[in-house]
Each structure stands twice: as structure tokens, then as C-alpha cells.
Coordinates of C-alpha atoms and ligand atoms in Angstrom, one line a residue:
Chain A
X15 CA -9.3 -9.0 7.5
X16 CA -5.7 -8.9 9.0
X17 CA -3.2 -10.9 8.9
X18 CA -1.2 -11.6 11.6
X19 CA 1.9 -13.3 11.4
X20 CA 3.5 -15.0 14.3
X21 CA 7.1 -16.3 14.7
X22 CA 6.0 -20.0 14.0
X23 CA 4.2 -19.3 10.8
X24 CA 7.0 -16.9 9.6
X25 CA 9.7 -19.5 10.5
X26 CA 7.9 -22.3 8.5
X27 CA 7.7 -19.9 5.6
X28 CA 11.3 -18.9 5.9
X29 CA 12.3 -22.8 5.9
X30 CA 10.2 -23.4 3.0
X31 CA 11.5 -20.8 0.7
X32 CA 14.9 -21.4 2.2
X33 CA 14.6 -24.7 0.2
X34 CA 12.6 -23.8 -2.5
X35 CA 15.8 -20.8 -3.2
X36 CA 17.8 -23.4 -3.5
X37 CA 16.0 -26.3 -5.3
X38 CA 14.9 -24.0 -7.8
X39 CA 18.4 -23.0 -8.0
X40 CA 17.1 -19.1 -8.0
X41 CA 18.8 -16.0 -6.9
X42 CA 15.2 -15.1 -4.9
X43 CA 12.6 -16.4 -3.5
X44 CA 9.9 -14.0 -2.6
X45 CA 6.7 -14.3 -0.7
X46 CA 4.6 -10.5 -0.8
X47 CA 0.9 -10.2 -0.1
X48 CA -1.8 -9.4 -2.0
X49 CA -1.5 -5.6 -1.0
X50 CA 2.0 -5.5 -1.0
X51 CA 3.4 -6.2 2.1
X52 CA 6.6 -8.1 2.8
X53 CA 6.6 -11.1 4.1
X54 CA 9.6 -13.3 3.7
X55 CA 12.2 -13.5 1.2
X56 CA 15.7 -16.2 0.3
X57 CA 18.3 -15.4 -1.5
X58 CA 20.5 -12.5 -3.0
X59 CA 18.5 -9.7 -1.1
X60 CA 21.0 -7.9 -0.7
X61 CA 21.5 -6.9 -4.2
X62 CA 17.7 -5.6 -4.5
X63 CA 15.2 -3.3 -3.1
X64 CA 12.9 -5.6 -1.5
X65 CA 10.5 -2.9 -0.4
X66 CA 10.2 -1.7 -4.0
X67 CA 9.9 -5.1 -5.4
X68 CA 7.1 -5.9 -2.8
X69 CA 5.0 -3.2 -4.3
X70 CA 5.2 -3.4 -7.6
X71 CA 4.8 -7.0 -7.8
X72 CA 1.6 -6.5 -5.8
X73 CA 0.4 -3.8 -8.2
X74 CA 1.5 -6.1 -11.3
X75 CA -0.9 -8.7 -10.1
X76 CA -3.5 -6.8 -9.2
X77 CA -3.2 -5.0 -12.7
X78 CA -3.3 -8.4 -14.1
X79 CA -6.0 -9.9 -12.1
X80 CA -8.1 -6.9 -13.3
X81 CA -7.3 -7.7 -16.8
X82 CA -8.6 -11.3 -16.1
X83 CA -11.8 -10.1 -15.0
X84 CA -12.2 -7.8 -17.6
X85 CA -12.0 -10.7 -20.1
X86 CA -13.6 -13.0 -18.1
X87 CA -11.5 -15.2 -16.7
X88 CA -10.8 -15.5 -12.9
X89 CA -7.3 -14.9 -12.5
X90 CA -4.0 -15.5 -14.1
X91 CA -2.5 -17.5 -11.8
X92 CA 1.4 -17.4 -13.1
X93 CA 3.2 -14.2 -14.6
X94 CA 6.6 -15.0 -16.2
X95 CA 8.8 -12.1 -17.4
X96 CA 11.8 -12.8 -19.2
X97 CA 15.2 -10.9 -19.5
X98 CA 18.0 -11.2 -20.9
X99 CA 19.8 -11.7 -17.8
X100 CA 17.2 -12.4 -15.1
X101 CA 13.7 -13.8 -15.3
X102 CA 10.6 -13.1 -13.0
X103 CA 8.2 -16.1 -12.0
X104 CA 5.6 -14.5 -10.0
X105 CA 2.6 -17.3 -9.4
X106 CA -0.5 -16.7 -6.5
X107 CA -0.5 -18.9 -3.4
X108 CA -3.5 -20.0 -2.2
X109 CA -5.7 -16.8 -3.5
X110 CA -3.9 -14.4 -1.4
X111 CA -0.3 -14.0 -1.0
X112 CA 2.3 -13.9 -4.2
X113 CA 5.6 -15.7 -4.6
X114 CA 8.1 -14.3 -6.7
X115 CA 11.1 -16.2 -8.1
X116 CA 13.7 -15.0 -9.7
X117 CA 16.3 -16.9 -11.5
X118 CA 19.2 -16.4 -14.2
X119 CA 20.6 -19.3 -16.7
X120 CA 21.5 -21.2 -14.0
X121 CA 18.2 -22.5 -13.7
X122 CA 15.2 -23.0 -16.4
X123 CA 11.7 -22.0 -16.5
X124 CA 10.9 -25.7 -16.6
X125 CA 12.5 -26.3 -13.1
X126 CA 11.4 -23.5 -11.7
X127 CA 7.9 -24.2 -12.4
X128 CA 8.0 -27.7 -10.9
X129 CA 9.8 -26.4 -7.7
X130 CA 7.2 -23.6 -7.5
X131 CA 4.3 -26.1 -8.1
X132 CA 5.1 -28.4 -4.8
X133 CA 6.3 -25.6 -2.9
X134 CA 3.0 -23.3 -3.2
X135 CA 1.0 -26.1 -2.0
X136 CA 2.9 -26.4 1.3
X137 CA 2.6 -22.4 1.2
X138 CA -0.7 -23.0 0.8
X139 CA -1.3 -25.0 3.9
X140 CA 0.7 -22.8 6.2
X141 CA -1.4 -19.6 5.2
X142 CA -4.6 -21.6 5.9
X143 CA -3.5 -22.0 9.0
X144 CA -2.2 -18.5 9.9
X145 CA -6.0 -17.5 8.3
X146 CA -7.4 -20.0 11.2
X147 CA -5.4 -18.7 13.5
X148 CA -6.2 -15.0 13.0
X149 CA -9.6 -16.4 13.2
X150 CA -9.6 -18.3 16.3
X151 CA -7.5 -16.2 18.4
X152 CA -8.1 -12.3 16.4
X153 CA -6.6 -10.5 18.8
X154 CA -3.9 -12.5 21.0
X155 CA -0.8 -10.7 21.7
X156 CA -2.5 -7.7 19.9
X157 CA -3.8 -6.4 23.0
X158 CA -1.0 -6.3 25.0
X159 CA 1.1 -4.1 22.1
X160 CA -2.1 -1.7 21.6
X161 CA -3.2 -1.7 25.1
X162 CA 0.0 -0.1 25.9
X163 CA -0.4 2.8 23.0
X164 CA -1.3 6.0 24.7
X165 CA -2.3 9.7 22.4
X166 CA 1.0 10.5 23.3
X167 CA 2.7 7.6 22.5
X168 CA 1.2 8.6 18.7
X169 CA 1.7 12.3 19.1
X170 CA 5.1 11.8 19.4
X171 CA 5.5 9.4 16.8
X172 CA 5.5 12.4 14.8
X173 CA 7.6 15.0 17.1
Chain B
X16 CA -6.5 -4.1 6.7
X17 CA -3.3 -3.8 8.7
X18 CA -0.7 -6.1 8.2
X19 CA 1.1 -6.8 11.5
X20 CA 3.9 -9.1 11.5
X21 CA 4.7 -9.8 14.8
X22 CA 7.6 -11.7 14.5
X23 CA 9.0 -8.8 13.2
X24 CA 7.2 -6.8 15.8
X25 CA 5.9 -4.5 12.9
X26 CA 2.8 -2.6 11.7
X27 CA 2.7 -1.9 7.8
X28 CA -0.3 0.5 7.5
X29 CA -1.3 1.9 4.2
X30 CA -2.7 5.3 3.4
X31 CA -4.0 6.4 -0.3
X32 CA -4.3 10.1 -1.6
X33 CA -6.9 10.6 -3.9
X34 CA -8.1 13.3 -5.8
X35 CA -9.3 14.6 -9.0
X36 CA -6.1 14.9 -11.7
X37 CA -3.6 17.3 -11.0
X38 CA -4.5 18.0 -7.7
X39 CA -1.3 18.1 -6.2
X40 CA -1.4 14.1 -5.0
X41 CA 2.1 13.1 -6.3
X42 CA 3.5 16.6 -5.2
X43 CA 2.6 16.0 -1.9
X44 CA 4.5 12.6 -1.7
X45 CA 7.7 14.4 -3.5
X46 CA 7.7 16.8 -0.5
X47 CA 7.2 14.2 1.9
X48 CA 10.1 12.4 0.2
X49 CA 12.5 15.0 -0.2
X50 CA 12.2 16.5 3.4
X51 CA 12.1 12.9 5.2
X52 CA 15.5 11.5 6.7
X53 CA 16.8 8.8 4.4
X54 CA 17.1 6.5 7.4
X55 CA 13.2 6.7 7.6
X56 CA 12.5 6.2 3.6
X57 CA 12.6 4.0 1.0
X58 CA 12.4 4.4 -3.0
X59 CA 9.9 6.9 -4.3
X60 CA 8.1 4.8 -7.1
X61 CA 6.0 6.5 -9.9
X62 CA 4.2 4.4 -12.7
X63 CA 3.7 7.7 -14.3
X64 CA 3.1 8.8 -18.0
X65 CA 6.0 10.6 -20.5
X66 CA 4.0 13.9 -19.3
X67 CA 4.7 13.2 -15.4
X68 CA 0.8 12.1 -14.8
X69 CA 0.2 9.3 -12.5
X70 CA -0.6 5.9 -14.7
X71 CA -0.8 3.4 -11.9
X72 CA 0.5 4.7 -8.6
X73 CA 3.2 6.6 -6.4
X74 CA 4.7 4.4 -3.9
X75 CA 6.4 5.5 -0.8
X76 CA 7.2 3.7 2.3
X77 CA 8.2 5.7 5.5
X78 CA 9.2 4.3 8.8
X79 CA 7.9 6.3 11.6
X80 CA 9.7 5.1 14.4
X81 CA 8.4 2.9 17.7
X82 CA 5.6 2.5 19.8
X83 CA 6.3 0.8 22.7
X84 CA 7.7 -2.6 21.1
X85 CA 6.4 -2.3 17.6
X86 CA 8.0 -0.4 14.8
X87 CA 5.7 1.1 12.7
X88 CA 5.7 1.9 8.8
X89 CA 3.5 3.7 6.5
X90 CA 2.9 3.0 3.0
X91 CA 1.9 5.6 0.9
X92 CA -0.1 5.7 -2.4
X93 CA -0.9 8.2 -4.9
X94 CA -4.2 6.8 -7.6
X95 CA -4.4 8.1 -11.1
X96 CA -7.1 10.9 -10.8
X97 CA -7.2 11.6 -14.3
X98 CA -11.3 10.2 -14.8
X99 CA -10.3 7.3 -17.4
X100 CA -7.9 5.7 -15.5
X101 CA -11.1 4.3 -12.4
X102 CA -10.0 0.7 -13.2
X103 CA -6.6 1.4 -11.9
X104 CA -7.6 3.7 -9.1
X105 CA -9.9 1.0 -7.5
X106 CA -7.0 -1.2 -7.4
X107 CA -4.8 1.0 -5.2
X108 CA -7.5 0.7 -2.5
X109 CA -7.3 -2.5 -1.6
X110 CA -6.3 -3.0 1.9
X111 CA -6.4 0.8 2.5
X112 CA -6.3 2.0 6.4
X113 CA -7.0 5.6 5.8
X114 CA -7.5 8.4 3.2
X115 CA -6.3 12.1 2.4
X116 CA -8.6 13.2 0.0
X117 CA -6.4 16.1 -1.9
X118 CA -9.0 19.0 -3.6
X119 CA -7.7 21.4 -5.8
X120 CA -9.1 24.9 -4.9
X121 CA -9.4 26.6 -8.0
X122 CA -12.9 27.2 -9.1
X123 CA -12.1 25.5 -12.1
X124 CA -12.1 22.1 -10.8
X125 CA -14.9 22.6 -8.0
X126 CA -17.0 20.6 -9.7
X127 CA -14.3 18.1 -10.7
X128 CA -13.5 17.4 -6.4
X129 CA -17.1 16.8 -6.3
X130 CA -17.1 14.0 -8.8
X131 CA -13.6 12.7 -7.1
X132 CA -15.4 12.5 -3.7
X133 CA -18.2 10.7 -5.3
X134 CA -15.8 8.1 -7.2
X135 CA -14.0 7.8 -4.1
X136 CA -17.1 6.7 -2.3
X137 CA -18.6 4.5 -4.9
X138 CA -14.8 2.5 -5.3
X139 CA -14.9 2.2 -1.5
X140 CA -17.7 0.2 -1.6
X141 CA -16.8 -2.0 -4.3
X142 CA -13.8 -2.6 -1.8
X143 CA -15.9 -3.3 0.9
X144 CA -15.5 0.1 2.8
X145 CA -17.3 2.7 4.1
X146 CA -16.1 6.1 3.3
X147 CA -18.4 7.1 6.7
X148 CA -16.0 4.8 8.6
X149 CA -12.8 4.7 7.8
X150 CA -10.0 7.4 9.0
X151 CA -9.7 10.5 6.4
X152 CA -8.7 13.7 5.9
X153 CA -9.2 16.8 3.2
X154 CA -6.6 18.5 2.0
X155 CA -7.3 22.2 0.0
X156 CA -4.0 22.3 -2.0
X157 CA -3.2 25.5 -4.4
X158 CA -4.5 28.0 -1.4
X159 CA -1.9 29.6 -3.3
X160 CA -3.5 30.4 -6.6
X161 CA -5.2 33.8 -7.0
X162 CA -8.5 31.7 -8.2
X163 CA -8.6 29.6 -5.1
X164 CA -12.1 29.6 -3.7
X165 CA -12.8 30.6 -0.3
X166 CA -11.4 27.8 2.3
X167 CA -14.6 28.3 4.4
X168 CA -16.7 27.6 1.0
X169 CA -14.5 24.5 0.3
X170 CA -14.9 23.1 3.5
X171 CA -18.6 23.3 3.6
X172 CA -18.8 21.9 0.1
X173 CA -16.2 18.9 0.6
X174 CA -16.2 18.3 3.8
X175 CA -18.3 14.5 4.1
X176 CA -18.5 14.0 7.5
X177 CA -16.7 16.8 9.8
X178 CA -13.2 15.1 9.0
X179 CA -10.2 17.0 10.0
X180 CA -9.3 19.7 7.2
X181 CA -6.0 21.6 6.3
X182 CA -4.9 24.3 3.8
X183 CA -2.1 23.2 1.9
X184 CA 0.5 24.1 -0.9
X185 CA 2.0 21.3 -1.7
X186 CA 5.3 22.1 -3.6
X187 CA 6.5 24.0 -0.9
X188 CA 5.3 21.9 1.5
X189 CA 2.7 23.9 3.4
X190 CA -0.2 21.9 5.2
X191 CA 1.6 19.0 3.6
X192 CA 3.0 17.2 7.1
X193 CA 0.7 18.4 8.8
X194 CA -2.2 16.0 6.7
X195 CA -0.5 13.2 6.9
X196 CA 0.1 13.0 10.5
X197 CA -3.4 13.9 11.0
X198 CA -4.8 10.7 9.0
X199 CA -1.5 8.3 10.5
X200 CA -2.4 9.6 13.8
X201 CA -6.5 8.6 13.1
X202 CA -5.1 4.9 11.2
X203 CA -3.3 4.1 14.5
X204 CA -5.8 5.0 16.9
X205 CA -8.7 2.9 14.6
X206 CA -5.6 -0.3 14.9
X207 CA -5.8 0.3 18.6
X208 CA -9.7 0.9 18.4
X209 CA -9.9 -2.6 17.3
X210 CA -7.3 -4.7 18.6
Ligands
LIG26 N1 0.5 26.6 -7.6 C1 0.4 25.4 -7.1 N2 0.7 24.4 -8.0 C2 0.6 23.1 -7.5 C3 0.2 22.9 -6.1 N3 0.2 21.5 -5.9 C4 0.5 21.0 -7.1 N4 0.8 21.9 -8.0 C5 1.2 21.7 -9.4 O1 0.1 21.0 -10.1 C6 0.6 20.1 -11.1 C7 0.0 18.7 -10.9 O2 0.5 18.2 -9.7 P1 0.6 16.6 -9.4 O3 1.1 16.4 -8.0 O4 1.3 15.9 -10.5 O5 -0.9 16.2 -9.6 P2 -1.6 14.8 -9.3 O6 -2.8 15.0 -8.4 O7 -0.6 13.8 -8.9 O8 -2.2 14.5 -10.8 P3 -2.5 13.1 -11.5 O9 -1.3 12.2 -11.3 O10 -2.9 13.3 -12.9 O11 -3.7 12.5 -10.7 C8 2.1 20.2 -11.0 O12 2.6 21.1 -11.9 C9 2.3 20.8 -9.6 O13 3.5 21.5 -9.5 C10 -0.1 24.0 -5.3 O14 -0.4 23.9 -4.1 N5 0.1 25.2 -5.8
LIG27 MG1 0.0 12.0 -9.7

């Protein structure tokens, strides 16, 4: 199924992982879905390639998940690399989006992990409710931006 | 499967090349890489072995411009089509909008497009999709090669359900624009389809 996000959703997100950035005391928060996509993201952005980092962390999980199943075990629900510099906390939200911390020696593994912990759950929530919300009302404000789309508007996506 | 962020007014659609190994898959989204704008591209990814075979996937994301008020964006895929990597290539499916299915034309590997086809639409399933349903497009890359079979035979042969075909060489780009539009154009007219 879809997932739409809205501005109120993606606001509530932003302000969580907002704080989350800096409770943690990370360099960057990162909230990707399942397949990938983007969705919100604190921090030192600037310094990274958040397109790039959207991908592969979705790809990492899903490798992993598959690993789970193959040894019969449902998931893996937290993936910690660590550097020398920087270290990579990826845990999954709620069964389907990914949040990806990363944090230097300015922060711990043990902080992280107990920032991550209460802020997933109130992840958690807000992506039930955008799930409801996609449910309830599948198509609103949909319409209007596809009614509009003409063969040519598409043709000459491409021109 | 589209994600669609409206508050950043934004479709993120996602379209997979698959194919039996060394079809041409990652050459086609090297071409596509090289020849796009760099306004309109991000990184080229490849999770790929010492020997330049895909492992895991080819990632490219492309921005295509607007339509009407939403800005729309492409993510590209390549799978591993070497046979013993299937665990991986399922993955890359998930949350697929459309399909270029890539054959390689040389009689050689006839039968091996046959068994890619078939893998395609057994993982499909297992990813709750319907090869009959969803928006795709074959590709016959190397028309190049002196052992290249007939296009009209290939088409007959591969052809699962009178998709949209194109002749194609990918390294220098022949027939390689020209299939990808043809599957965007079919993944945004299934969005609107269904909206
Ligand atoms: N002559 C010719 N060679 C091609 C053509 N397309 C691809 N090749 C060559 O075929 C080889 C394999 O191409 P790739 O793009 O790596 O194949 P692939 O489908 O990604 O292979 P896997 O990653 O193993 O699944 C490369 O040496 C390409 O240069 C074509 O149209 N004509
Ligand atoms: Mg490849």
C-alpha cells in the first residue's frame, strides 16, 4: 500500500527527531522507509549524501531481514556498525520505516540506545496514524494533483 | 507502491531492470547516468563484485522534472541476474512500480531470458504482484552482436503480454532512453489510474 505523507505527520516527525538529534547527542538522525525512500532527517546533512544513504540503508536491512528469515528468526531489529570515527545505529520502527543514527565519541552506544528506544515508540504512534490515515481517506488531495495530469503533461516530462 | 510525500509535493517511484546475467542491466543505468544533467541525478551506487558483476544492486535516482505541482523522481534498480544470487534479487522488488525486463539477444542466452522471465514472475508473486498487471517493458540489448537472433523471433518468444518492446545497445546508448521513458510514462499513468 502507499504511503502518504502529509504536512502534519511530516512536521511531528521532523520535531521528534529534531529532539531525538540532539538528546542523543548525534550528528544524524534519519528516518528512511522500508524501500528506501526519504523521509525526514536532523542533523549534519549537509555533510552527506542523504539520497545515497536512504538506499543503502534500506537495502542493508532488507539484506539483513533476509538473513533473519533464513535462520529463523523474525527480524533483527537493531544494526550497529562501528567506526573508528563514526558509528551507525540503524533500528526498525514499528515494522516498517528505519531510523538511522549516527553519532561520533561525543555520544555512546549506551545513550543512543536509550534515546532511540523512547523515541521509536513515539515514531511508532505517528506512523500508525499516517497508516490510518492513508486508510480512511486513500485518496484525499491525490485526486486533485492526478486529476490535473494530462498524456501530455507525461510526454513532456521527458521532452 | 508509490511513495508520495505531499508535504514535499513529491512522487518517489521506483523501477527495477531485471534480466538474466550480463545482460546489459547495469550498462543501461551507466548510460543513463553519464548522459543525464547533473542537476537531475544523484550518486550512481553499485554493490558489485571485484569482477564488475552486480552483487546486490545499482542505485540511481533521477529527478524528472514537474507535473503540475508535484516534482517527480525516479529510482532506479539494477538485480543481480547471475541465477545464485535469487535471495538478493527478490529483495530489490519490494515496492516496485514498474519493470524493464533487459534480454540479451544472442542465441546463447535464449534460453537463459526464458528462465529470467520465469524467475521474474515467480519473485513477483512472492512480492505480492502480478507480472500480468504491473507496467513493463522488454528490452533486446546486444542487437549489435553478429549472433543476435532475429528481433521479430525475440519478440514472439519474450514478449508476456503485448508489452511495449525496443531494440537496444546499451553502451552506446541505443534504445536505452527510449525504454525507460516508455515504462516511467506506463508507472505514472497506473499512479494516476489509481489515485
Ligand atoms: N556488444 C554489446 N555488449 C554489451 C551490450 N550491453 C552490455 N554489453 C556488455 O556486456 C557486459 C555485461 O554488461 P552488464 O551491464 O554488466 O550486465 P548485467 O546485466 O548488469 O550483469 P549482472 O550484473 O551480472 O546481472 C559488459 O561487458 C557490457 O559492456 C550491448 O548492447 N552490446
Ligand atoms: Mg549488473
Amino acid at each position: 500500500m502507499d504511503l502518504i505523507l502529509y504536512d502534519e505527520e511530516l512536521r511531528e516527525i521532523q520535531n521528534l527527531i529534531d529532539q531525538l538529534h540532539v538528546d542523543a547527542r548525534s550528528k544524524i538522525v534519519f528516518v528512511v522507509d522500508k524501500n528506501g525512500q526519504q523521509i525526514a532527517g536532523a542533523g549534519d546533512l549537509g555533510s552527506i549524501d542523504t539520497t545515497s544513504l536512504a538506499s543503502l540503508t534500506a537495502g542493508n536491512v532488507a539484506a539483513t531481514d533476509g538473513l533473519a528469515k533464513l535462520i529463523g528468526e523474525k527480524e533483527f531489529s537493531i544494526l550497529f556498525h562501528e567506526g573508528e570515527r563514526d558509528n551507525v545505529h540503524i533500528s526498525i520502527v514499528g515494522n516498517r520505516v528505519i531510523l538511522v543514527v549516527i553519532f561520533d565519541d561525543r555520544s555512546s552506544l549506551g545513550l543512543v540506545r536509550l534515546r532511540v528506544k523512547k523515541g521509536s515508540q513515539e515514531l511508532t504512534h505517528i506512523f500508525d496514524r499516517i497508516v490510518e490515515k492513508t486508510k480512511s481517506q486513500p485518496s484525499a488531495g491525490l485526486e486533485a494533483a492526478f486529476a490535473e495530469i494530462t498524456d501530455d503533461d507525461i510526454d513532456n516530462l521527458f521532452s | 507502491m508509490a511513495f508520495i510525500n505531499y508535504a514535499a509535493r513529491e512522487v518517489n517511484c521506483k523501477i527495477v531492470y531485471y534480466g538474466p546475467g550480463l545482460c546489459g542491466k547495469t550498462t543501461n543505468l551507466q548510460w543513463i547516468y553519464e548522459k543525464t544533467n547533473p542537476t537531475n541525478k544523484g550518486k550512481l551506487i553499485s554493490l558489485a563484485t571485484e569482477t564488475d558483476r552486480t552483487l546486490f544492486f545499482d542505485f540511481l535516482p533521477l529527478d524528472l522534472g514537474s507535473i503540475g505541482s508535484l516534482k517527480v523522481r525516479f529510482h532506479l534498480y539494477t538485480v543481480p541476474g547471475q541465477v545464485f544470487y535469487n535471495a538478493s534479487r527478490k529483495l530489490i522488488l519490494k515496492g516496485i512500480d514498474g519493470v524493464i525486463f533487459v534480454a540479451d539477444s544472442q542465441e546463447a542466452r535464449f534460453d537463459a531470458n526464458l528462465e529470467s522471465i520465469d524467475n521474474l514472475d515467480k519473485n513477483l508473486k512472492e512480492q505480492g504482484f502480478d507480472l500480468m498487471k504491473i507496467p513493463y517493458v522488454l528490452q533486446l540489448n546486444k542487437r549489435d552482436l553478429p549472433s543476435a537472433m532475429p528481433a521479430d523471433v525475440l519478440t514472439k518468444e519474450l514478449r508476456v503480454k503485448g508489452e511495449p518492446v525496443f531494440e537496444a545497445v546499451a553502451p552506446k546508448g541505443v534504445g536505452v532512453y527510449e525504454t525507460l521513458k516508455e515504462c516511467a510514462k506506463m508507472v505514472l499513468k497506473e499512479l494516476r489510474r489509481n489515485a
